[in-house]
């Protein structure tokens, strides 16, 4: 079973790489909203002396403050993993920011080692990014949203729970709440965890697993009391749909959208459907300031 899980995750990772390399313009799907021209720029945040690399997608000649969406990648990913969503959001008038977690993968352009990375170091990274993005001159800090895929979804969830007043809303795509069960299935106690462990397709350290043992992630995320949108495929063999179903029960206010036949990572029509749901959610949750 564990081998099937890892092979499935490798297939999902390949899908995410392909969609990042060849990101069809999702905002131009039939019935999409007006498309805006945008430009990209590198922006950096800092956490404990470590540089966090990222790319902002911003309307060309942006003259005022705009709502912003911070996109967090999954295990072993990079900022490129969120490119298809960032492009679609920028074309619809949102600032989108994709970044590399410190030690998030061997290909990360941020500082840090994969041996130091954990759910909680990534949450600290995201907190630094939130502060940086919120201070940008073209960002409406009253309309700051989080979006995360897989492990990035879990990171977004625990981070938003600590800053419910700062985060206007949140979209979680197949969030990897399964990682807690995986850690507890691999190790019965902290003493069993080696200093380094080849997990899925990269080397991680004791720091990755130890904080997850007996961690109540659903109890933690429930502190976020604003509306949450979850999107999950019912054919996901990496993070089963049941984990998002349980999250809906844990949150005070959440909605789950299910894509039939979709696995761990969306492309093509599945991705276009996800973008439509995401944009409808964002539009419904903007403050009056950004609604004009």
mmCIF file of C-alpha atoms in Angstrom:
data_model
loop_
_atom_site.group_PDB
_atom_site.id
_atom_site.type_symbol
_atom_site.label_atom_id
_atom_site.label_comp_id
_atom_site.label_asym_id
_atom_site.label_seq_id
_atom_site.Cartn_x
_atom_site.Cartn_y
_atom_site.Cartn_z
ATOM 1 C CA UNK A 1 0.000 0.000 0.000
ATOM 2 C CA UNK A 2 2.785 2.435 0.914
ATOM 3 C CA UNK A 3 4.610 1.709 -2.375
ATOM 4 C CA UNK A 4 1.391 2.397 -4.319
ATOM 5 C CA UNK A 5 1.011 5.655 -2.380
ATOM 6 C CA UNK A 6 4.524 6.769 -3.290
ATOM 7 C CA UNK A 7 4.187 5.791 -6.961
ATOM 8 C CA UNK A 8 0.933 7.689 -7.127
ATOM 9 C CA UNK A 9 2.566 10.747 -5.608
ATOM 10 C CA UNK A 10 5.380 10.599 -8.147
ATOM 11 C CA UNK A 11 2.783 10.568 -10.928
ATOM 12 C CA UNK A 12 1.030 13.520 -9.332
ATOM 13 C CA UNK A 13 4.324 15.403 -9.071
ATOM 14 C CA UNK A 14 4.962 14.839 -12.786
ATOM 15 C CA UNK A 15 1.513 16.203 -13.569
ATOM 16 C CA UNK A 16 2.216 19.327 -11.528
ATOM 17 C CA UNK A 17 5.555 19.840 -13.276
ATOM 18 C CA UNK A 18 3.931 19.558 -16.706
ATOM 19 C CA UNK A 19 1.165 22.001 -15.861
ATOM 20 C CA UNK A 20 3.741 24.436 -14.495
ATOM 21 C CA UNK A 21 5.863 24.179 -17.636
ATOM 22 C CA UNK A 22 2.924 24.394 -20.028
ATOM 23 C CA UNK A 23 0.290 26.445 -18.184
ATOM 24 C CA UNK A 24 -2.569 27.001 -20.627
ATOM 25 C CA UNK A 25 -4.311 30.297 -19.940
ATOM 26 C CA UNK A 26 -7.090 29.139 -17.646
ATOM 27 C CA UNK A 27 -8.708 32.552 -17.539
ATOM 28 C CA UNK A 28 -9.539 32.338 -21.219
ATOM 29 C CA UNK A 29 -11.887 29.411 -20.823
ATOM 30 C CA UNK A 30 -15.337 29.775 -22.330
ATOM 31 C CA UNK A 31 -17.428 32.130 -20.238
ATOM 32 C CA UNK A 32 -14.415 33.513 -18.350
ATOM 33 C CA UNK A 33 -14.270 37.093 -17.138
ATOM 34 C CA UNK A 34 -12.400 39.841 -18.954
ATOM 35 C CA UNK A 35 -8.677 39.185 -19.278
ATOM 36 C CA UNK A 36 -6.170 41.752 -17.989
ATOM 37 C CA UNK A 37 -2.536 42.132 -19.011
ATOM 38 C CA UNK A 38 -0.083 41.438 -16.211
ATOM 39 C CA UNK A 39 3.641 41.406 -15.553
ATOM 40 C CA UNK A 40 5.817 39.423 -13.163
ATOM 41 C CA UNK A 41 8.423 40.619 -10.705
ATOM 42 C CA UNK A 42 10.675 38.919 -8.193
ATOM 43 C CA UNK A 43 9.937 39.712 -4.568
ATOM 44 C CA UNK A 44 11.712 38.471 -1.455
ATOM 45 C CA UNK A 45 10.710 37.911 2.151
ATOM 46 C CA UNK A 46 12.957 37.052 5.096
ATOM 47 C CA UNK A 47 12.555 34.631 7.990
ATOM 48 C CA UNK A 48 15.209 34.097 10.669
ATOM 49 C CA UNK A 49 17.917 35.353 8.332
ATOM 50 C CA UNK A 50 16.783 33.116 5.464
ATOM 51 C CA UNK A 51 15.766 34.611 2.139
ATOM 52 C CA UNK A 52 12.428 33.483 0.683
ATOM 53 C CA UNK A 53 12.237 33.753 -3.091
ATOM 54 C CA UNK A 54 8.993 34.438 -4.919
ATOM 55 C CA UNK A 55 7.331 35.864 -8.006
ATOM 56 C CA UNK A 56 4.479 38.369 -7.982
ATOM 57 C CA UNK A 57 1.956 38.481 -10.837
ATOM 58 C CA UNK A 58 0.658 42.051 -11.050
ATOM 59 C CA UNK A 59 -1.557 44.032 -13.441
ATOM 60 C CA UNK A 60 0.439 46.167 -15.839
ATOM 61 C CA UNK A 61 0.443 49.835 -14.816
ATOM 62 C CA UNK A 62 -1.438 48.993 -11.642
ATOM 63 C CA UNK A 63 -2.647 52.273 -10.251
ATOM 64 C CA UNK A 64 -4.425 51.259 -7.074
ATOM 65 C CA UNK A 65 -4.555 48.632 -4.394
ATOM 66 C CA UNK A 66 -5.786 45.212 -5.468
ATOM 67 C CA UNK A 67 -6.818 42.015 -3.663
ATOM 68 C CA UNK A 68 -4.000 39.486 -3.386
ATOM 69 C CA UNK A 69 -3.743 35.702 -3.262
ATOM 70 C CA UNK A 70 -0.664 33.993 -1.794
ATOM 71 C CA UNK A 71 -0.183 30.549 -3.349
ATOM 72 C CA UNK A 72 1.737 27.876 -1.392
ATOM 73 C CA UNK A 73 3.174 24.846 -3.189
ATOM 74 C CA UNK A 74 3.133 21.240 -2.055
ATOM 75 C CA UNK A 75 5.820 18.824 -0.867
ATOM 76 C CA UNK A 76 8.872 18.969 -3.116
ATOM 77 C CA UNK A 77 7.412 21.718 -5.291
ATOM 78 C CA UNK A 78 8.477 25.259 -6.136
ATOM 79 C CA UNK A 79 6.819 28.557 -7.000
ATOM 80 C CA UNK A 80 6.346 27.235 -10.530
ATOM 81 C CA UNK A 81 3.807 24.711 -9.227
ATOM 82 C CA UNK A 82 1.279 27.502 -8.778
ATOM 83 C CA UNK A 83 1.971 29.273 -12.071
ATOM 84 C CA UNK A 84 -1.205 28.139 -13.826
ATOM 85 C CA UNK A 85 -3.362 29.515 -11.007
ATOM 86 C CA UNK A 86 -1.317 32.708 -10.598
ATOM 87 C CA UNK A 87 -1.648 33.499 -14.299
ATOM 88 C CA UNK A 88 -5.392 32.902 -14.260
ATOM 89 C CA UNK A 89 -5.877 35.073 -11.169
ATOM 90 C CA UNK A 90 -3.692 37.888 -12.535
ATOM 91 C CA UNK A 91 -5.693 37.897 -15.761
ATOM 92 C CA UNK A 92 -8.818 38.386 -13.670
ATOM 93 C CA UNK A 93 -7.446 41.338 -11.753
ATOM 94 C CA UNK A 94 -5.845 39.815 -8.642
ATOM 95 C CA UNK A 95 -2.285 40.097 -7.417
ATOM 96 C CA UNK A 96 -0.921 36.553 -7.147
ATOM 97 C CA UNK A 97 2.267 35.612 -5.345
ATOM 98 C CA UNK A 98 4.002 32.236 -5.651
ATOM 99 C CA UNK A 99 7.108 31.443 -3.616
ATOM 100 C CA UNK A 100 9.558 28.710 -2.665
ATOM 101 C CA UNK A 101 9.459 27.427 0.895
ATOM 102 C CA UNK A 102 12.851 27.365 2.617
ATOM 103 C CA UNK A 103 14.167 23.846 2.099
ATOM 104 C CA UNK A 104 10.935 23.025 0.294
ATOM 105 C CA UNK A 105 12.692 21.041 -2.414
ATOM 106 C CA UNK A 106 16.144 20.503 -3.925
ATOM 107 C CA UNK A 107 15.103 23.002 -6.618
ATOM 108 C CA UNK A 108 14.062 25.732 -4.201
ATOM 109 C CA UNK A 109 15.493 29.201 -4.841
ATOM 110 C CA UNK A 110 14.935 30.090 -1.194
ATOM 111 C CA UNK A 111 17.534 29.467 1.493
ATOM 112 C CA UNK A 112 17.582 26.409 3.715
ATOM 113 C CA UNK A 113 17.910 22.649 3.500
ATOM 114 C CA UNK A 114 15.237 20.008 3.025
ATOM 115 C CA UNK A 115 16.623 18.451 6.225
ATOM 116 C CA UNK A 116 15.422 21.498 8.206
ATOM 117 C CA UNK A 117 11.982 21.790 6.595
ATOM 118 C CA UNK A 118 8.724 20.932 8.336
ATOM 119 C CA UNK A 119 5.059 21.890 8.322
ATOM 120 C CA UNK A 120 5.881 24.468 10.980
ATOM 121 C CA UNK A 121 8.979 26.027 9.376
ATOM 122 C CA UNK A 122 6.856 26.421 6.270
ATOM 123 C CA UNK A 123 4.148 28.100 8.322
ATOM 124 C CA UNK A 124 6.785 30.545 9.586
ATOM 125 C CA UNK A 125 7.838 31.152 5.973
ATOM 126 C CA UNK A 126 4.245 31.869 5.028
ATOM 127 C CA UNK A 127 3.864 34.311 7.921
ATOM 128 C CA UNK A 128 6.890 36.228 6.616
ATOM 129 C CA UNK A 129 5.420 36.227 3.117
ATOM 130 C CA UNK A 130 2.060 37.496 4.409
ATOM 131 C CA UNK A 131 3.805 40.452 6.064
ATOM 132 C CA UNK A 132 5.794 41.238 2.919
ATOM 133 C CA UNK A 133 2.874 40.952 0.477
ATOM 134 C CA UNK A 134 0.525 42.900 2.727
ATOM 135 C CA UNK A 135 2.990 45.810 2.730
ATOM 136 C CA UNK A 136 3.278 46.051 -1.080
ATOM 137 C CA UNK A 137 2.069 49.360 -2.433
ATOM 138 C CA UNK A 138 -0.337 47.743 -4.917
ATOM 139 C CA UNK A 139 -1.904 45.249 -2.460
ATOM 140 C CA UNK A 140 -5.138 45.842 -0.565
ATOM 141 C CA UNK A 141 -4.204 44.316 2.785
ATOM 142 C CA UNK A 142 -7.880 44.134 3.748
ATOM 143 C CA UNK A 143 -8.352 41.595 0.957
ATOM 144 C CA UNK A 144 -5.511 39.160 1.485
ATOM 145 C CA UNK A 145 -6.306 35.518 0.684
ATOM 146 C CA UNK A 146 -4.363 32.267 1.087
ATOM 147 C CA UNK A 147 -4.385 29.402 -1.376
ATOM 148 C CA UNK A 148 -2.437 26.175 -1.032
ATOM 149 C CA UNK A 149 -2.063 22.876 -2.838
ATOM 150 C CA UNK A 150 -1.395 19.575 -1.045
ATOM 151 C CA UNK A 151 1.134 20.212 1.769
ATOM 152 C CA UNK A 152 0.894 23.916 0.963
ATOM 153 C CA UNK A 153 -2.794 23.625 1.730
ATOM 154 C CA UNK A 154 -2.046 22.200 5.169
ATOM 155 C CA UNK A 155 0.502 24.973 5.760
ATOM 156 C CA UNK A 156 -2.037 27.617 4.718
ATOM 157 C CA UNK A 157 -4.649 26.098 7.010
ATOM 158 C CA UNK A 158 -2.578 26.156 10.196
ATOM 159 C CA UNK A 159 -1.204 29.616 9.383
ATOM 160 C CA UNK A 160 -4.631 31.150 8.765
ATOM 161 C CA UNK A 161 -5.805 29.703 12.086
ATOM 162 C CA UNK A 162 -3.192 31.860 13.817
ATOM 163 C CA UNK A 163 -4.146 35.005 11.886
ATOM 164 C CA UNK A 164 -7.906 34.839 11.308
ATOM 165 C CA UNK A 165 -8.365 38.616 11.250
ATOM 166 C CA UNK A 166 -5.531 39.170 8.777
ATOM 167 C CA UNK A 167 -6.589 36.522 6.252
ATOM 168 C CA UNK A 168 -9.780 37.473 4.451
ATOM 169 C CA UNK A 169 -10.393 33.991 3.054
ATOM 170 C CA UNK A 170 -8.740 30.733 2.049
ATOM 171 C CA UNK A 171 -8.850 28.162 -0.754
ATOM 172 C CA UNK A 172 -7.376 24.703 -0.137
ATOM 173 C CA UNK A 173 -6.755 22.362 -3.064
ATOM 174 C CA UNK A 174 -6.473 18.704 -2.006
ATOM 175 C CA UNK A 175 -4.827 19.780 1.288
ATOM 176 C CA UNK A 176 -2.450 17.174 2.691
ATOM 177 C CA UNK A 177 -3.915 16.717 6.154
ATOM 178 C CA UNK A 178 -2.914 13.078 5.571
ATOM 179 C CA UNK A 179 0.684 13.960 6.454
ATOM 180 C CA UNK A 180 -0.080 13.579 10.163
ATOM 181 C CA UNK A 181 -1.377 10.043 9.682
ATOM 182 C CA UNK A 182 1.592 9.232 7.445
ATOM 183 C CA UNK A 183 4.078 10.304 10.120
ATOM 184 C CA UNK A 184 2.303 8.287 12.791
ATOM 185 C CA UNK A 185 2.147 5.249 10.503
ATOM 186 C CA UNK A 186 5.887 5.415 9.856
ATOM 187 C CA UNK A 187 7.051 6.002 13.433
ATOM 188 C CA UNK A 188 5.576 5.001 16.774
ATOM 189 C CA UNK A 189 7.739 7.414 18.739
ATOM 190 C CA UNK A 190 10.248 10.221 18.266
ATOM 191 C CA UNK A 191 13.055 7.839 19.213
ATOM 192 C CA UNK A 192 12.413 5.809 16.055
ATOM 193 C CA UNK A 193 12.878 8.760 13.707
ATOM 194 C CA UNK A 194 16.329 8.820 12.052
ATOM 195 C CA UNK A 195 18.233 12.055 11.501
ATOM 196 C CA UNK A 196 17.607 11.779 7.753
ATOM 197 C CA UNK A 197 14.921 9.870 5.885
ATOM 198 C CA UNK A 198 14.277 9.496 2.150
ATOM 199 C CA UNK A 199 10.581 10.301 1.967
ATOM 200 C CA UNK A 200 8.729 10.005 -1.340
ATOM 201 C CA UNK A 201 11.366 11.535 -3.635
ATOM 202 C CA UNK A 202 13.624 13.637 -1.429
ATOM 203 C CA UNK A 203 15.651 13.559 1.763
ATOM 204 C CA UNK A 204 14.019 15.113 4.808
ATOM 205 C CA UNK A 205 15.146 15.295 8.414
ATOM 206 C CA UNK A 206 13.898 14.398 11.856
ATOM 207 C CA UNK A 207 12.390 17.900 11.989
ATOM 208 C CA UNK A 208 9.863 16.941 9.333
ATOM 209 C CA UNK A 209 8.268 14.038 11.208
ATOM 210 C CA UNK A 210 8.769 14.660 14.923
ATOM 211 C CA UNK A 211 6.303 17.597 15.304
ATOM 212 C CA UNK A 212 3.597 15.594 13.493
ATOM 213 C CA UNK A 213 3.514 12.719 15.966
ATOM 214 C CA UNK A 214 0.179 12.877 17.807
ATOM 215 C CA UNK A 215 -0.469 16.349 16.367
ATOM 216 C CA UNK A 216 -4.172 17.306 16.216
ATOM 217 C CA UNK A 217 -4.169 19.216 12.946
ATOM 218 C CA UNK A 218 -7.967 19.349 12.690
ATOM 219 C CA UNK A 219 -8.231 20.817 16.168
ATOM 220 C CA UNK A 220 -5.642 23.421 15.195
ATOM 221 C CA UNK A 221 -7.174 24.558 11.902
ATOM 222 C CA UNK A 222 -10.655 24.932 13.432
ATOM 223 C CA UNK A 223 -9.565 28.264 14.951
ATOM 224 C CA UNK A 224 -10.037 29.862 11.526
ATOM 225 C CA UNK A 225 -13.668 30.931 11.648
ATOM 226 C CA UNK A 226 -14.040 32.628 8.261
ATOM 227 C CA UNK A 227 -15.360 30.897 5.148
ATOM 228 C CA UNK A 228 -13.062 28.277 3.597
ATOM 229 C CA UNK A 229 -13.318 26.716 0.138
ATOM 230 C CA UNK A 230 -11.883 23.219 -0.357
ATOM 231 C CA UNK A 231 -11.522 21.607 -3.795
ATOM 232 C CA UNK A 232 -10.658 17.924 -4.076
ATOM 233 C CA UNK A 233 -10.793 15.168 -6.673
ATOM 234 C CA UNK A 234 -12.646 11.987 -5.787
ATOM 235 C CA UNK A 235 -9.944 9.858 -7.466
ATOM 236 C CA UNK A 236 -7.071 11.257 -5.386
ATOM 237 C CA UNK A 237 -4.958 8.308 -4.240
ATOM 238 C CA UNK A 238 -2.385 10.498 -2.468
ATOM 239 C CA UNK A 239 -4.675 12.496 -0.200
ATOM 240 C CA UNK A 240 -8.043 10.718 -0.125
ATOM 241 C CA UNK A 241 -11.153 12.869 -0.359
ATOM 242 C CA UNK A 242 -12.091 11.838 3.188
ATOM 243 C CA UNK A 243 -9.428 14.196 4.588
ATOM 244 C CA UNK A 244 -11.152 17.224 3.092
ATOM 245 C CA UNK A 245 -14.545 15.881 4.142
ATOM 246 C CA UNK A 246 -13.270 15.743 7.700
ATOM 247 C CA UNK A 247 -11.911 19.283 7.395
ATOM 248 C CA UNK A 248 -15.354 20.568 6.419
ATOM 249 C CA UNK A 249 -16.671 19.103 9.665
ATOM 250 C CA UNK A 250 -13.835 20.702 11.653
ATOM 251 C CA UNK A 251 -14.196 24.211 10.243
ATOM 252 C CA UNK A 252 -16.917 26.524 11.562
ATOM 253 C CA UNK A 253 -17.719 27.523 7.960
ATOM 254 C CA UNK A 254 -16.438 25.607 4.942
ATOM 255 C CA UNK A 255 -17.608 24.316 1.579
ATOM 256 C CA UNK A 256 -16.173 21.349 -0.317
ATOM 257 C CA UNK A 257 -16.268 21.196 -4.110
ATOM 258 C CA UNK A 258 -15.544 17.759 -5.593
ATOM 259 C CA UNK A 259 -14.181 17.179 -9.101
ATOM 260 C CA UNK A 260 -15.273 13.731 -10.339
ATOM 261 C CA UNK A 261 -12.402 11.590 -11.594
ATOM 262 C CA UNK A 262 -9.690 14.087 -10.632
ATOM 263 C CA UNK A 263 -6.552 12.920 -8.892
ATOM 264 C CA UNK A 264 -3.836 14.714 -6.919
ATOM 265 C CA UNK A 265 -3.283 17.798 -9.055
ATOM 266 C CA UNK A 266 -5.566 19.418 -11.601
ATOM 267 C CA UNK A 267 -5.006 20.113 -15.293
ATOM 268 C CA UNK A 268 -7.097 20.817 -18.366
ATOM 269 C CA UNK A 269 -10.820 21.058 -17.745
ATOM 270 C CA UNK A 270 -10.393 20.110 -14.070
ATOM 271 C CA UNK A 271 -8.083 23.090 -13.544
ATOM 272 C CA UNK A 272 -10.455 25.414 -15.400
ATOM 273 C CA UNK A 273 -13.306 24.262 -13.206
ATOM 274 C CA UNK A 274 -11.185 24.857 -10.108
ATOM 275 C CA UNK A 275 -10.311 28.385 -11.288
ATOM 276 C CA UNK A 276 -13.974 29.229 -11.858
ATOM 277 C CA UNK A 277 -14.831 28.083 -8.311
ATOM 278 C CA UNK A 278 -11.842 29.947 -6.873
ATOM 279 C CA UNK A 279 -12.719 33.214 -8.618
ATOM 280 C CA UNK A 280 -16.386 32.965 -7.636
ATOM 281 C CA UNK A 281 -15.332 32.439 -4.017
ATOM 282 C CA UNK A 282 -12.891 35.357 -4.080
ATOM 283 C CA UNK A 283 -15.405 37.715 -5.647
ATOM 284 C CA UNK A 284 -18.019 36.801 -3.056
ATOM 285 C CA UNK A 285 -15.622 37.485 -0.173
ATOM 286 C CA UNK A 286 -14.025 40.767 -1.185
ATOM 287 C CA UNK A 287 -14.635 43.719 1.087
ATOM 288 C CA UNK A 288 -16.543 46.694 -0.288
ATOM 289 C CA UNK A 289 -13.246 48.499 -0.792
ATOM 290 C CA UNK A 290 -12.173 46.113 -3.567
ATOM 291 C CA UNK A 291 -15.684 45.581 -4.914
ATOM 292 C CA UNK A 292 -15.673 49.299 -5.711
#
